[in-house]
mmCIF file with all atom_site columns, C-alpha atoms in Angstrom:
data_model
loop_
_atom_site.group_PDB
_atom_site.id
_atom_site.type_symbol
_atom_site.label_atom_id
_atom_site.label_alt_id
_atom_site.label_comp_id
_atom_site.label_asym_id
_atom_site.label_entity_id
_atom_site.label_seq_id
_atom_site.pdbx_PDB_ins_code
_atom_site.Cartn_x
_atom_site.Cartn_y
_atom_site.Cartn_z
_atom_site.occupancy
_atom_site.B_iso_or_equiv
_atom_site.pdbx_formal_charge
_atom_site.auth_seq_id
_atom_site.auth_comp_id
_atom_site.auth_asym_id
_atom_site.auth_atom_id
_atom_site.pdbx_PDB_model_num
ATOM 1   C CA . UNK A 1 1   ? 16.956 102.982 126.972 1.00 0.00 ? 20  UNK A CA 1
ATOM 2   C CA . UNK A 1 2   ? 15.455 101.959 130.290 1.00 0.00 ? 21  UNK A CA 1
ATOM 3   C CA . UNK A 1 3   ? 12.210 102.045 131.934 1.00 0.00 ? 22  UNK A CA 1
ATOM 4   C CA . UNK A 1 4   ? 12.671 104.185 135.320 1.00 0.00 ? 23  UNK A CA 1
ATOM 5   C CA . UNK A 1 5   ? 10.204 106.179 137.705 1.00 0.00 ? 24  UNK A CA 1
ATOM 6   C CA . UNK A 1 6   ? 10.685 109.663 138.660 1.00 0.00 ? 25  UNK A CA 1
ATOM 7   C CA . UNK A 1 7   ? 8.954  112.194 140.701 1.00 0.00 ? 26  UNK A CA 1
ATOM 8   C CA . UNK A 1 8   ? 7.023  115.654 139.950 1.00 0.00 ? 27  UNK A CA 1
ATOM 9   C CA . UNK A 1 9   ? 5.316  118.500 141.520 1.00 0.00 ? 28  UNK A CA 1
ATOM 10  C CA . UNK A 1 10  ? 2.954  120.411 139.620 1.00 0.00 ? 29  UNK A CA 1
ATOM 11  C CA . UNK A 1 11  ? 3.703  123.395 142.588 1.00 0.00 ? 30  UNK A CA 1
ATOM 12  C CA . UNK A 1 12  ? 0.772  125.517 143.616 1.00 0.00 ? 31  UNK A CA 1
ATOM 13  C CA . UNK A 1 13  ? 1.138  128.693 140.813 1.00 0.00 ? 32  UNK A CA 1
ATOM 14  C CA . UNK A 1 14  ? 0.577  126.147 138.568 1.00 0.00 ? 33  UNK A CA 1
ATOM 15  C CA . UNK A 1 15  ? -2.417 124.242 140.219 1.00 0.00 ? 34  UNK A CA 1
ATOM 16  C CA . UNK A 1 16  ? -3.966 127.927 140.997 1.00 0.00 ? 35  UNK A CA 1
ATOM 17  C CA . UNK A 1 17  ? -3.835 128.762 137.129 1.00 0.00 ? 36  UNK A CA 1
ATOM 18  C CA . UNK A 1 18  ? -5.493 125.381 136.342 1.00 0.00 ? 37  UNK A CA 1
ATOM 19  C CA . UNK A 1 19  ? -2.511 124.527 134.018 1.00 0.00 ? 38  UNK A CA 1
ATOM 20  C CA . UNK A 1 20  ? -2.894 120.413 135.404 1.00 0.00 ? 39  UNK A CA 1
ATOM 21  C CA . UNK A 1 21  ? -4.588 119.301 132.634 1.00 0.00 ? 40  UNK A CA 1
ATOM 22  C CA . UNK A 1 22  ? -1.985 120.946 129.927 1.00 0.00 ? 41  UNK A CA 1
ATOM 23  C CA . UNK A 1 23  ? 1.242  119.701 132.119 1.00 0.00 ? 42  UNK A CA 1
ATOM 24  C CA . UNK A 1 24  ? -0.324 116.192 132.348 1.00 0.00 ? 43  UNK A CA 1
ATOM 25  C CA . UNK A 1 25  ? -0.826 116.263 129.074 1.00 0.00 ? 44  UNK A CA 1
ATOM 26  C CA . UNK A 1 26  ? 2.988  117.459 127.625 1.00 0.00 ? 45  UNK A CA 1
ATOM 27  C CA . UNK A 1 27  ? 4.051  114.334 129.995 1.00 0.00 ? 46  UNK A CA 1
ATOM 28  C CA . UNK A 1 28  ? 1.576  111.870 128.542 1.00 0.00 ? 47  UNK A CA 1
ATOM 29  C CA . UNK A 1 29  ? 2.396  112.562 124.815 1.00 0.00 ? 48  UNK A CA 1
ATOM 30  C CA . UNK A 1 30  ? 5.896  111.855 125.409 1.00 0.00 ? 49  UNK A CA 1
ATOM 31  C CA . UNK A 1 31  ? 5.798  108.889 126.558 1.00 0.00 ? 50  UNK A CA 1
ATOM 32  C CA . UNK A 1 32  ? 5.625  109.639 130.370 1.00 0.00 ? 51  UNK A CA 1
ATOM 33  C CA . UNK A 1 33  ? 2.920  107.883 132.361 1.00 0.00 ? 52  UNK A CA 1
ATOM 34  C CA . UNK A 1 34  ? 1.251  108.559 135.620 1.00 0.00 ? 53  UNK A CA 1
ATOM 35  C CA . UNK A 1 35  ? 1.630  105.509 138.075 1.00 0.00 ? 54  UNK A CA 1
ATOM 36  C CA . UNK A 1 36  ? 0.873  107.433 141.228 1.00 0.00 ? 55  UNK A CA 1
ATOM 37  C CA . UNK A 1 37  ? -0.585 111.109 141.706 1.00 0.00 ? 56  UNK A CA 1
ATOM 38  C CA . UNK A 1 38  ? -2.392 113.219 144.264 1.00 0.00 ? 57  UNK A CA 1
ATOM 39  C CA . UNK A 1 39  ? -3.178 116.356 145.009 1.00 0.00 ? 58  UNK A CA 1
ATOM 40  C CA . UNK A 1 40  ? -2.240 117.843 148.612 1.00 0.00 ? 59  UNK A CA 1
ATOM 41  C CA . UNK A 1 41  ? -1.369 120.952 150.503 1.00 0.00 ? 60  UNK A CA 1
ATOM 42  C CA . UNK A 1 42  ? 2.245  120.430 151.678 1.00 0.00 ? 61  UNK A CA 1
ATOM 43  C CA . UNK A 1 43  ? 1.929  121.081 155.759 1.00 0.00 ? 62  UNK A CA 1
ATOM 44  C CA . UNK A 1 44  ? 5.673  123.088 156.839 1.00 0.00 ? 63  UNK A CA 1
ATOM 45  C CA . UNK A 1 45  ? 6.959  120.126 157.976 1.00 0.00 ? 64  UNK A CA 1
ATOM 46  C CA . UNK A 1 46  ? 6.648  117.906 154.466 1.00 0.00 ? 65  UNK A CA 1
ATOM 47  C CA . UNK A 1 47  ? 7.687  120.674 152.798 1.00 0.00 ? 66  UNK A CA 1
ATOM 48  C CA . UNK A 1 48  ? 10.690 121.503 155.036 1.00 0.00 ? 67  UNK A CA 1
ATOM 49  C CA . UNK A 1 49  ? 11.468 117.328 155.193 1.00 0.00 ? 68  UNK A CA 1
ATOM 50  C CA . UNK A 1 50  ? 10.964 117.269 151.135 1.00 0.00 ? 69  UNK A CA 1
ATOM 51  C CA . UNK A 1 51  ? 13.648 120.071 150.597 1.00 0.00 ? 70  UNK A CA 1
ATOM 52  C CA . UNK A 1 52  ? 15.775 119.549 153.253 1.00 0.00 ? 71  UNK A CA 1
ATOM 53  C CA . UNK A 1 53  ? 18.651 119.357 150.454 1.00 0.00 ? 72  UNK A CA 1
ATOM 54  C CA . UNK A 1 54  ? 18.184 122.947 150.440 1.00 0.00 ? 73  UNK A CA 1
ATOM 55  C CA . UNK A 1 55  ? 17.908 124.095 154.247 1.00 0.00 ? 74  UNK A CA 1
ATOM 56  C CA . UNK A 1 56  ? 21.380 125.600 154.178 1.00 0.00 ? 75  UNK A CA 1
ATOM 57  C CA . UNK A 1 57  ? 20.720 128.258 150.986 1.00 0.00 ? 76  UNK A CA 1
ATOM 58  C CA . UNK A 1 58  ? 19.343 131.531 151.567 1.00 0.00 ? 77  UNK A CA 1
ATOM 59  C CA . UNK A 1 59  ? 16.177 130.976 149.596 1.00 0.00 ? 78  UNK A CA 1
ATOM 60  C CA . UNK A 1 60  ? 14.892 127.685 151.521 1.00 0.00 ? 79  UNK A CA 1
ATOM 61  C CA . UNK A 1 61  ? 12.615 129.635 153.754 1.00 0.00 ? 80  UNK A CA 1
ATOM 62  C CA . UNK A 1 62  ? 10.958 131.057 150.788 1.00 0.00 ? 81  UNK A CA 1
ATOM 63  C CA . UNK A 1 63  ? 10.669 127.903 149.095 1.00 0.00 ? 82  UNK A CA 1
ATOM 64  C CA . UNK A 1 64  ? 9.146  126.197 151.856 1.00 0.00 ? 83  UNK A CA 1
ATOM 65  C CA . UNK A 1 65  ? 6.660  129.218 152.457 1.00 0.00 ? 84  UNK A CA 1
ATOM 66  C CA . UNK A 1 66  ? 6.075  128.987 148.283 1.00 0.00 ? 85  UNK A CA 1
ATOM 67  C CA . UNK A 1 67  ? 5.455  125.310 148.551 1.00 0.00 ? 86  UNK A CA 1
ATOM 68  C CA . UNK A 1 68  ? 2.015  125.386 151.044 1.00 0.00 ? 87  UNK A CA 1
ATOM 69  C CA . UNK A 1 69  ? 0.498  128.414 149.421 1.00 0.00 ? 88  UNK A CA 1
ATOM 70  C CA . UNK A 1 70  ? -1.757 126.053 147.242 1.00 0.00 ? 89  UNK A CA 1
ATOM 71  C CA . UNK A 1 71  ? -2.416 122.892 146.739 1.00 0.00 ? 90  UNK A CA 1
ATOM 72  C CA . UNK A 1 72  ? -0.182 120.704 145.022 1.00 0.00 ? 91  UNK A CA 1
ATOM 73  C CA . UNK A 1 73  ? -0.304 117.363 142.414 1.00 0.00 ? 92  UNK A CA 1
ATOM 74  C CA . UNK A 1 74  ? 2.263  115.406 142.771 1.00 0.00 ? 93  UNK A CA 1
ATOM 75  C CA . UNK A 1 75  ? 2.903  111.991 140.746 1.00 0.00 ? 94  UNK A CA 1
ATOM 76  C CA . UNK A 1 76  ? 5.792  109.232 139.933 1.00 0.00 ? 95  UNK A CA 1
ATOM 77  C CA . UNK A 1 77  ? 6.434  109.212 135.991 1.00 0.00 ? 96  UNK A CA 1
ATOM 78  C CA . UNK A 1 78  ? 7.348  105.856 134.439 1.00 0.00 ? 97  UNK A CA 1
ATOM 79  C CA . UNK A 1 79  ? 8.775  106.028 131.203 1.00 0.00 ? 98  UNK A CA 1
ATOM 80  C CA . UNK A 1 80  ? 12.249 105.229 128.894 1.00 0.00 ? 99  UNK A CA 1
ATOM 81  C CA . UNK A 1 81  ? 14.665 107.269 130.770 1.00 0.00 ? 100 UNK A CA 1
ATOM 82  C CA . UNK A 1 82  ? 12.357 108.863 133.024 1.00 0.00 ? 101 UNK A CA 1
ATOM 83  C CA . UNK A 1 83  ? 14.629 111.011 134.528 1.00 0.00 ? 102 UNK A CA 1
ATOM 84  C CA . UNK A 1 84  ? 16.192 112.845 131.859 1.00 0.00 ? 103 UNK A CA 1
ATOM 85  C CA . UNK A 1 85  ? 13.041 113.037 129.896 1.00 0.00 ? 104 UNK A CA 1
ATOM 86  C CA . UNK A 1 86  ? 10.571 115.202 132.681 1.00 0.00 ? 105 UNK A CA 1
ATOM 87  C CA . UNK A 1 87  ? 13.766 117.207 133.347 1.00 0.00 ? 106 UNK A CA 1
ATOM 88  C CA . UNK A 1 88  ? 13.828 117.730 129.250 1.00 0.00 ? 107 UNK A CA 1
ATOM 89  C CA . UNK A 1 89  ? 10.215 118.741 129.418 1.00 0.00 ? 108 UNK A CA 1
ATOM 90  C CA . UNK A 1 90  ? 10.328 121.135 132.672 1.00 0.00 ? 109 UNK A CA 1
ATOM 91  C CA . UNK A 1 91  ? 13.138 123.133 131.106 1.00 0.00 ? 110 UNK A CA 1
ATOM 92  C CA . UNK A 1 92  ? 15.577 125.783 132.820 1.00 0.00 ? 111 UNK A CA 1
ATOM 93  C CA . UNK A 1 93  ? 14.825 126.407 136.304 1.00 0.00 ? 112 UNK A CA 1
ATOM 94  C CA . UNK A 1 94  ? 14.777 130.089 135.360 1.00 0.00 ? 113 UNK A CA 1
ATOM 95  C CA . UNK A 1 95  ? 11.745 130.785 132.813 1.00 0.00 ? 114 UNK A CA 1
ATOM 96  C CA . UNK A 1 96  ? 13.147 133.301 131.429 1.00 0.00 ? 115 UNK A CA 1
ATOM 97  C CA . UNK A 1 97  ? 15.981 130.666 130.087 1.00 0.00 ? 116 UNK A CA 1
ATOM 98  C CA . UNK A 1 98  ? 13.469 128.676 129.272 1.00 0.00 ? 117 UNK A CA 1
ATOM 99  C CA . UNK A 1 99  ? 11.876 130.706 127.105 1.00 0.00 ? 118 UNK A CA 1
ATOM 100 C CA . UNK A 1 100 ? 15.109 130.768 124.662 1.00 0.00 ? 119 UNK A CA 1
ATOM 101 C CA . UNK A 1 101 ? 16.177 127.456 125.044 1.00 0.00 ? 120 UNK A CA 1
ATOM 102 C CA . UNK A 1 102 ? 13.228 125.491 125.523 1.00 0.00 ? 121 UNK A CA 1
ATOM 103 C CA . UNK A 1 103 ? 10.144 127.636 124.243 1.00 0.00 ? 122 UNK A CA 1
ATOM 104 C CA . UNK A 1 104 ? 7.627  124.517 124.418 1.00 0.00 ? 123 UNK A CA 1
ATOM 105 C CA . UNK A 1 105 ? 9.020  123.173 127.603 1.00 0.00 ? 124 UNK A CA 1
ATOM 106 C CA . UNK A 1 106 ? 6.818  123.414 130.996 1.00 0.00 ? 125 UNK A CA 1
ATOM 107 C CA . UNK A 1 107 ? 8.357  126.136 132.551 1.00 0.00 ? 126 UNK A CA 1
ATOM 108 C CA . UNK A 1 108 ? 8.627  128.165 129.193 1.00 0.00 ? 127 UNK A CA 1
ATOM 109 C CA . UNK A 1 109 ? 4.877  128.179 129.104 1.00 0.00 ? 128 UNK A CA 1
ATOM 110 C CA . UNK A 1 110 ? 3.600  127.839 132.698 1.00 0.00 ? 129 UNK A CA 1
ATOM 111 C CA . UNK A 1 111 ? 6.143  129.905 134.704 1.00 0.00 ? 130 UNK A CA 1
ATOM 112 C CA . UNK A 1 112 ? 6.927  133.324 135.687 1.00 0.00 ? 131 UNK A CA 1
ATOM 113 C CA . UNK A 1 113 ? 9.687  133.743 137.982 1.00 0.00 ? 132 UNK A CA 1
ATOM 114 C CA . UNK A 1 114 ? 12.725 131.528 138.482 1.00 0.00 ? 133 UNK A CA 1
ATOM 115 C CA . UNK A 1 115 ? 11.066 130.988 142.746 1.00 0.00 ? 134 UNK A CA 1
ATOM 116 C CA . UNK A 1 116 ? 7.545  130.300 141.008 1.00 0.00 ? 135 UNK A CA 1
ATOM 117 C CA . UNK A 1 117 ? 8.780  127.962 138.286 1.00 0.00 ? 136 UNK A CA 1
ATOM 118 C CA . UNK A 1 118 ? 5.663  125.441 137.568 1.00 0.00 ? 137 UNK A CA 1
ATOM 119 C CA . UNK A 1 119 ? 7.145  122.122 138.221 1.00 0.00 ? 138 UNK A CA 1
ATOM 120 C CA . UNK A 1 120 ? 9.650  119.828 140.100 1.00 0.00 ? 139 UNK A CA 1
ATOM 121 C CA . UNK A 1 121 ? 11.092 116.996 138.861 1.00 0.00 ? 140 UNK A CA 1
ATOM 122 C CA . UNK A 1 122 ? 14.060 114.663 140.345 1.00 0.00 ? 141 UNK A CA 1
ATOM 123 C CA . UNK A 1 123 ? 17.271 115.549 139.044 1.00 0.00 ? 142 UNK A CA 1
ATOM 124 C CA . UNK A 1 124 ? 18.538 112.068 139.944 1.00 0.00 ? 143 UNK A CA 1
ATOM 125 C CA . UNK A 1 125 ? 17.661 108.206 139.173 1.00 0.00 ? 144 UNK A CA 1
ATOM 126 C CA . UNK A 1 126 ? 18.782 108.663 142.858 1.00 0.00 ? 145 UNK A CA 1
ATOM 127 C CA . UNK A 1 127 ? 17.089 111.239 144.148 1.00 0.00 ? 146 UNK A CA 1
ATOM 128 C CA . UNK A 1 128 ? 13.972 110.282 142.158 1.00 0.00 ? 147 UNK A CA 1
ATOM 129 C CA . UNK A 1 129 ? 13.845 107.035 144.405 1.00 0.00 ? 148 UNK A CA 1
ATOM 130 C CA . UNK A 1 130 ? 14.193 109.041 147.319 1.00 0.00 ? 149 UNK A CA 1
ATOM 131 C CA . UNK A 1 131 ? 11.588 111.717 146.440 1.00 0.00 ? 150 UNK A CA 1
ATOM 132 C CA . UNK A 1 132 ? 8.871  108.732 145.230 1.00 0.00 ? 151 UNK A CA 1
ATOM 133 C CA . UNK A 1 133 ? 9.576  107.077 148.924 1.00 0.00 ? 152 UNK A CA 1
ATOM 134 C CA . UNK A 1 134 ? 8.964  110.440 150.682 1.00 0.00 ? 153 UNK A CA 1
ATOM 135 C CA . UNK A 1 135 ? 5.096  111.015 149.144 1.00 0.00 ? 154 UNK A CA 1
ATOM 136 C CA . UNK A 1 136 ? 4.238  107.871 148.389 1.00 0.00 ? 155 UNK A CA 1
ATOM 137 C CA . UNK A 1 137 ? 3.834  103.521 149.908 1.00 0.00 ? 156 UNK A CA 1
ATOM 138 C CA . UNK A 1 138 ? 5.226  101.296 147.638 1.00 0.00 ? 157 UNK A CA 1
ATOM 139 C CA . UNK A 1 139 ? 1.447  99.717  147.203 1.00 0.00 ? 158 UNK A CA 1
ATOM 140 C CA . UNK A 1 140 ? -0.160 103.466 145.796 1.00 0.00 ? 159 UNK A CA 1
ATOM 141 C CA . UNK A 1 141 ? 2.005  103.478 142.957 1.00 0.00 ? 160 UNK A CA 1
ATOM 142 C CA . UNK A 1 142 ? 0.284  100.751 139.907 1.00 0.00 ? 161 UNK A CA 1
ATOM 143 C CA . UNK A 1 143 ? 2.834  98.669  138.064 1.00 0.00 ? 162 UNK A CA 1
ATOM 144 C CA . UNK A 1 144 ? 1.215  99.329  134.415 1.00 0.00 ? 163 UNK A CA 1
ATOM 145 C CA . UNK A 1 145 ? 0.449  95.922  132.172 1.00 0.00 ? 164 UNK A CA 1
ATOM 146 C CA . UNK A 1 146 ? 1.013  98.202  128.467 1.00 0.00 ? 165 UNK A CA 1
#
């Protein structure tokens, strides 16, 4: 197992239902902890930059009109295999999925459609990097002593 960083987005259904505390919380009590975080309202242009992966599907309009509806918290995980472990924890993309494969994940509890899912989390040791450069300076995120 290895210690890597990854990136979330506690997205703005979430924030606007005040389910923070409780996502914070499922990351913290397995094993995930929060080296960088803060809260913003994604301007069109971040979030159009931040999903420009997607620009090309049909639904990246939506998404990007989704993403600045409310404010959201964004942070940079640390943990043994990062990664794999918020992607674990968000569940299926889909809620519904979640639901039946994953009742105690994230999305299983905090979402409601499969375009107003909760959470983001890198998919990627990759694309985690890429994601933690785009919100945040190398000198906001703490390196943790324990």
């Amino acid at each position: 197992m290895t210690k890597e960083r990854t990136l979330s987005i506690i997205k703005p259904d979430a924030t606007g239902k005040n389910h923070i505390g409780e996502i914070i919380s499922t990351f913290e009590k397995n094993g995930l902890r929060i080296v960088a975080c803060k809260m913003t309202h994604l301007k069109q242009q971040e979030a159009e930059g931040f999903y420009a992966v997607h620009k090309e599907r049909p639904f990246f309009k939506d998404l990007v009109g989704f993403m600045m509806t409310g404010p959201v918290l964004i942070m940079v995980l640390e943990g043994e295999n990062a990664v794999a472990k918020n992607r674990e924890l968000m569940g299926a993309t889909d809620p519904k999925k979640a639901k039946v494969e994953s009742p105690q994940s994230i999305r299983a509890r905090f979402a409601d459609t499969i375009d107003e899912n909760a959470v983001h989390g890198s998919d990627s040791l990759e694309n985690a990097k890429i994601e933690i450069n785009y919100f945040f300076k190398p000198e906001e995120i703490c390196e943790r002593t324990r």
